[in-house]
Tab-separated table of C-alpha atoms in Angstrom:
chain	number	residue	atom	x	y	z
A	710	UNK	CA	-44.856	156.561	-44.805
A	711	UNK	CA	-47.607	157.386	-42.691
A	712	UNK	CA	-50.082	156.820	-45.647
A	713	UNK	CA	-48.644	153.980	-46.433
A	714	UNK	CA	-48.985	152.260	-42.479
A	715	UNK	CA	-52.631	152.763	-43.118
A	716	UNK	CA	-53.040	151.064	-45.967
A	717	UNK	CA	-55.587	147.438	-45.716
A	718	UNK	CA	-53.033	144.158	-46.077
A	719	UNK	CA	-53.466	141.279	-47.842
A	720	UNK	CA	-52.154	137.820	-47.766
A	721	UNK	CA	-51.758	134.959	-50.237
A	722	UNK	CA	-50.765	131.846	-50.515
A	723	UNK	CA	-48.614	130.272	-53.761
A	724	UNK	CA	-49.351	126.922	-53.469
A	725	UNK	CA	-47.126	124.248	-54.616
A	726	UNK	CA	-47.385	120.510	-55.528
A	727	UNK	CA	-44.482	118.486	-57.243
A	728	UNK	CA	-45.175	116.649	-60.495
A	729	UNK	CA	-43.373	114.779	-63.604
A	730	UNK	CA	-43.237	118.347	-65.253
A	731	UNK	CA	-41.570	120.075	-62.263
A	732	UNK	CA	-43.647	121.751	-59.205
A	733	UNK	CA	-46.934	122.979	-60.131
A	734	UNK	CA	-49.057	125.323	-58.574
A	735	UNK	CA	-52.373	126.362	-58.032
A	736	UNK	CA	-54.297	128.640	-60.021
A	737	UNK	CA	-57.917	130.148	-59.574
A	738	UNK	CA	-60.000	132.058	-61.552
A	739	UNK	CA	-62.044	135.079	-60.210
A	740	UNK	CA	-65.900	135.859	-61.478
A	741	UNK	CA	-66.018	138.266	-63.811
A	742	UNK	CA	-66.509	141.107	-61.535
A	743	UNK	CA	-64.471	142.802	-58.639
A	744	UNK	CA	-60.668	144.244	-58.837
A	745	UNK	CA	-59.588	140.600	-60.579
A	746	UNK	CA	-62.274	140.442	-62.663
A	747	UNK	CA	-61.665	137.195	-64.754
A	748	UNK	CA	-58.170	136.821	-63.583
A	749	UNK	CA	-56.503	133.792	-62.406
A	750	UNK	CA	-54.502	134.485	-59.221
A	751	UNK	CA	-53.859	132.557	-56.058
A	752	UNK	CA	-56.188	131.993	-53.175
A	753	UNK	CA	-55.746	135.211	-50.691
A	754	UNK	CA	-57.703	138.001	-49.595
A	755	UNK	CA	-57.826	140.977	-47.078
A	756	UNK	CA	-56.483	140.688	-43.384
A	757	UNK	CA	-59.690	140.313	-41.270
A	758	UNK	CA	-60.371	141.603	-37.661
A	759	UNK	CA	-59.499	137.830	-36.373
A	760	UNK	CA	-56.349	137.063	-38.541
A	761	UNK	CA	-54.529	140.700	-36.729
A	762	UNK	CA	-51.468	139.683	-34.728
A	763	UNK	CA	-49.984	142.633	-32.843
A	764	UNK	CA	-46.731	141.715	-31.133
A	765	UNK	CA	-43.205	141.394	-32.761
A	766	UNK	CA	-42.549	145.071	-33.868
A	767	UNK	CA	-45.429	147.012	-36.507
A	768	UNK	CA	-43.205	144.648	-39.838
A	769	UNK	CA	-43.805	141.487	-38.033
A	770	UNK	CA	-47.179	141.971	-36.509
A	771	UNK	CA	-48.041	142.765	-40.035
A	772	UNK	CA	-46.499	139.748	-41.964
A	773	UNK	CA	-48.038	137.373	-39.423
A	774	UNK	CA	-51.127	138.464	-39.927
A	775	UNK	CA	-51.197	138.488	-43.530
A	776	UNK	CA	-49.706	134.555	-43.159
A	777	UNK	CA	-52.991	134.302	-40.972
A	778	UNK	CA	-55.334	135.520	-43.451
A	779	UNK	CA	-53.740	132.984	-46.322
A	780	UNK	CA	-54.094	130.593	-44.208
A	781	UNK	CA	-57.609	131.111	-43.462
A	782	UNK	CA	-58.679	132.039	-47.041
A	783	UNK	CA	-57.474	129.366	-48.778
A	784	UNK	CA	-59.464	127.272	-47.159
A	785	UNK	CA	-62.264	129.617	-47.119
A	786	UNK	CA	-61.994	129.346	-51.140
A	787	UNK	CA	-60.557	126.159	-52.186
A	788	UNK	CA	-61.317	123.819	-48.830
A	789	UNK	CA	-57.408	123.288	-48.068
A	790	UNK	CA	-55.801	123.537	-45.081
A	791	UNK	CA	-52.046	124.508	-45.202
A	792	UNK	CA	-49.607	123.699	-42.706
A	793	UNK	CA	-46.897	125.793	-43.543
A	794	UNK	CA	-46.437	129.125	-45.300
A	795	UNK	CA	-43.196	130.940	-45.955
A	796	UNK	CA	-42.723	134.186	-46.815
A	797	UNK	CA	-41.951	135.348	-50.201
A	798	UNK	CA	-42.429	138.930	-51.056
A	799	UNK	CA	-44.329	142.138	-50.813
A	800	UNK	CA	-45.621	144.311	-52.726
A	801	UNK	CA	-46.718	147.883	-52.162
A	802	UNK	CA	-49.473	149.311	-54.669
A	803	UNK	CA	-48.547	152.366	-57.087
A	804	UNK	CA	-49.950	155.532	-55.363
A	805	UNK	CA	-52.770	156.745	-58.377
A	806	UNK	CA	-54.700	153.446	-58.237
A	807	UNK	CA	-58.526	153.804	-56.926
A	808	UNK	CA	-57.982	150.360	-54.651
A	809	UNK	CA	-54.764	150.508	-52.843
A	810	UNK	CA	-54.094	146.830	-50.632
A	811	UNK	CA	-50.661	145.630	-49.467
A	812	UNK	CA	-50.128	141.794	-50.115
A	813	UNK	CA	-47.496	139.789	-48.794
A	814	UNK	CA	-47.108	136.484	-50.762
A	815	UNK	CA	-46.489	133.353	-49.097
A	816	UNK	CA	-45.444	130.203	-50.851
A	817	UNK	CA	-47.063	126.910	-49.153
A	818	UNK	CA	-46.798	122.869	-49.687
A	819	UNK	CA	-49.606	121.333	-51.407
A	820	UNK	CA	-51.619	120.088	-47.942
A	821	UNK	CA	-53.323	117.117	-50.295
A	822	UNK	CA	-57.364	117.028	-50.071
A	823	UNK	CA	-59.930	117.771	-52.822
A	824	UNK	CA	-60.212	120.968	-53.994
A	825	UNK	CA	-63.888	122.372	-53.207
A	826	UNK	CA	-63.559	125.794	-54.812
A	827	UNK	CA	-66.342	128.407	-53.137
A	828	UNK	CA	-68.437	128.793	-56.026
A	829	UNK	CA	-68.616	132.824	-55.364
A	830	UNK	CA	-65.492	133.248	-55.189
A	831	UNK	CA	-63.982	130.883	-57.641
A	832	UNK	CA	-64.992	129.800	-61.304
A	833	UNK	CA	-62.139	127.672	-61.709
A	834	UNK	CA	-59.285	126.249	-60.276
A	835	UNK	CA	-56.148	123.977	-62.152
A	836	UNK	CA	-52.859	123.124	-61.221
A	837	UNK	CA	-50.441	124.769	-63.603
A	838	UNK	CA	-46.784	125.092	-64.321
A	839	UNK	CA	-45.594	128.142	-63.861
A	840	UNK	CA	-44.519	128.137	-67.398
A	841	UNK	CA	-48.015	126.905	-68.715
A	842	UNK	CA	-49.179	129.915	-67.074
A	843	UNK	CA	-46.881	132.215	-68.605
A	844	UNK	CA	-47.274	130.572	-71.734
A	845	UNK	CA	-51.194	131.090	-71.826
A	846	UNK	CA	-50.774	134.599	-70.660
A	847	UNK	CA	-48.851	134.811	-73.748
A	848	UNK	CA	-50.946	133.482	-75.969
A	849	UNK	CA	-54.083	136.074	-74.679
A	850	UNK	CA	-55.590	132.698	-73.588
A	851	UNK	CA	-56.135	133.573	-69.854
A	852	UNK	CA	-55.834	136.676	-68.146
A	853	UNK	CA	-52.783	137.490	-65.558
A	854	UNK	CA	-51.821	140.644	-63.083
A	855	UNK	CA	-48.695	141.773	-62.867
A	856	UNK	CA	-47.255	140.750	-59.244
A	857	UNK	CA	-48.991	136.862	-59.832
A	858	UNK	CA	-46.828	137.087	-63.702
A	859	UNK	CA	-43.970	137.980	-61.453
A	860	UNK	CA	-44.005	135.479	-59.367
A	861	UNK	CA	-44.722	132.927	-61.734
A	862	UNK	CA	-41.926	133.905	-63.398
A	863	UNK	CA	-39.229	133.297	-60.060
A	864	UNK	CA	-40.524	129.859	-60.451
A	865	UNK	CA	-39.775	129.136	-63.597
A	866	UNK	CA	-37.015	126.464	-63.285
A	867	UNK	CA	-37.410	125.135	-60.189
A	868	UNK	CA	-36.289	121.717	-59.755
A	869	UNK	CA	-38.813	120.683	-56.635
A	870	UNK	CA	-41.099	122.141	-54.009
A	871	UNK	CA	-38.827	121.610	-51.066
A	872	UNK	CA	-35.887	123.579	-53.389
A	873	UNK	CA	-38.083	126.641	-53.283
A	874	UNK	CA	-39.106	126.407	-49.732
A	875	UNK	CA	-35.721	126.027	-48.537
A	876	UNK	CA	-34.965	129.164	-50.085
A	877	UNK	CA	-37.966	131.277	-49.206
A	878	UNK	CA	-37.035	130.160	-45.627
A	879	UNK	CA	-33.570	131.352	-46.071
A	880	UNK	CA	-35.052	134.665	-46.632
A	881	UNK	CA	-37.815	135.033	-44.991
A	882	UNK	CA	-36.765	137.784	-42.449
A	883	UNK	CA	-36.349	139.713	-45.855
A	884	UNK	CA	-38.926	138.968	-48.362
A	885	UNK	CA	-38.443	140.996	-51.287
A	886	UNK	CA	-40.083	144.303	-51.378
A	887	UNK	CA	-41.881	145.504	-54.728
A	888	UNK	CA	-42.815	148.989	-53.953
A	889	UNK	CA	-44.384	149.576	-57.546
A	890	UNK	CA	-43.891	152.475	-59.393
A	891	UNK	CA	-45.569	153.640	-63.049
A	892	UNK	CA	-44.180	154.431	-66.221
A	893	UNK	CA	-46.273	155.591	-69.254
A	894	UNK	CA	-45.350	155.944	-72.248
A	895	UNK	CA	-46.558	155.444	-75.949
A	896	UNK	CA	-45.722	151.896	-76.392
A	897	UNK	CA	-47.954	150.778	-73.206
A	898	UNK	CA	-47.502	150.855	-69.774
A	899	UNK	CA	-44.646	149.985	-67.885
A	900	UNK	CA	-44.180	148.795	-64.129
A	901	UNK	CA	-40.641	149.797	-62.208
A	902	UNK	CA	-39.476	148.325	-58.755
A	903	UNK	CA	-36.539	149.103	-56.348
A	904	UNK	CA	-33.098	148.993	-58.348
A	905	UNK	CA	-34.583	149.939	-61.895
A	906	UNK	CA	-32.976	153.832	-62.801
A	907	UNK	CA	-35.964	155.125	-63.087
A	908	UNK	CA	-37.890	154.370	-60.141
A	909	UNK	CA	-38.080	157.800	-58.578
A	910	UNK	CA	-36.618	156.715	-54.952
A	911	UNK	CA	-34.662	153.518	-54.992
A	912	UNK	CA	-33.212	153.489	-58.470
A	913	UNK	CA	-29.623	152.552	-59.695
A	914	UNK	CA	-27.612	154.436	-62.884
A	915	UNK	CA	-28.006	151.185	-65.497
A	916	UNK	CA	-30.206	149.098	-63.129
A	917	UNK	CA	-33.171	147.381	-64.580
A	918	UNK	CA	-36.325	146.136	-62.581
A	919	UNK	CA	-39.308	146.556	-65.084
A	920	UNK	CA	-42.113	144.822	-66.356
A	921	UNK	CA	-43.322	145.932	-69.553
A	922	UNK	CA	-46.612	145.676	-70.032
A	923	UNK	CA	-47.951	147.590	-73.342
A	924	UNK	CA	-48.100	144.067	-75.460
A	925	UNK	CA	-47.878	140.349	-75.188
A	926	UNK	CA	-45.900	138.695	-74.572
A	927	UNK	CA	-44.785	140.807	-71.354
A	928	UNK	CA	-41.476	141.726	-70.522
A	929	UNK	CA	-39.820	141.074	-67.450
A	930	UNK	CA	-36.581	142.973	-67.148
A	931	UNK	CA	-34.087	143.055	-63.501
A	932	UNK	CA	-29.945	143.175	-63.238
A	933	UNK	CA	-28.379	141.890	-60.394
A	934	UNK	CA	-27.518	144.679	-57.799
């Protein structure tokens, strides 16, 4: 674990507006350079030396100061200011990757305000359903990494905004925890989390956590514990 404490942290922000079609959220896409290269993701980025809180215990210091940085990069990148961000999950990188960050998500209200995307960091930025998203993932029409897929998959379904805050508030004390693990194997490459059988220290005879990954469309897999 002592690796792990030093690892950088990241924060970002899911940001959610209601519409006719159900809540949508917004959706940026990164130059085609960097770790994201040409991926659309949300706004977020790396805790800075300002956004570090360090009282509450070494969990919280770390959650509020990855809120702190998705606060402050969203409106770094898109010109928004949010007023509220709840926390949703976290995700801990697999251990042979050559950039190794971990990101807490936060999901967030739509603030209102013009979007005035930082044209370095962002190429593009639409408000999407979360199953337009997945559905243009799907169709090799945009391109989509694995814990944003994820996420916009828990949101598929989601009757309003304030339904899936009041649940991410419910649980915020314990976000969910991805701590990823890889699986290789002819077909393509498969990603495991905590409860799947064969993640190597957290697994469960039968369970399934998986995204499969080898062709589209993807293939999100988990059983309830």
């Amino acid at each position: 674990m002592d690796a792990e404490v030093e690892l950088p942290i990241a924060g970002t922000a899911v940001i959610l507006r209601d519409s006719a079609r159900g809540p949508e959220v917004l959706m940026l896409r990164r130059p085609d350079r960097g770790s994201f290269a040409s991926g659309w993701v949300f706004p977020g980025g790396k805790v800075e030396p300002g956004d570090r809180v360090e009282a509450g215990g070494a969990l919280h210091g770390e959650r509020e100061s990855a809120r702190r940085s998705a606060v402050r990069e969203t409106q770094e990148e898109v010109g928004l200011d949010l007023s509220e961000c709840v926390a949703l999950s976290r995700w801990h990188p697999p251990v042979h990757v050559p950039v190794r960050i971990r990101t807490w998500f936060f999901v967030a209200p739509d603030p209102g305000g013009e979007l005035m995307p930082a044209a370095d960091e962002v190429v593009e930025a639409q408000w999407m359903t979360p199953e337009e998203a997945l559905a243009r993932h799907a169709a090799g029409d945009i391109v989509l990494f694995p814990p944003t897929w994820v996420t916009l998959e828990s949101l598929v379904g989601r009757g309003s905004v304030a339904d899936v805050l009041a649940q991410a508030r419910l649980r915020e004390e314990h976000a969910t925890l991805f701590t990823t693990q890889l699986l290789d194997a002819p077909e393509g490459q498969t990603l495991l989390w905590e409860g799947d059988e064969e993640h190597a220290s957290d697994g469960l005879p039968g369970g399934r956590h998986r995204l499969e990954t080898g062709m589209l469309p993807w293939r999100f897999t988990r059983t309830e514990p």
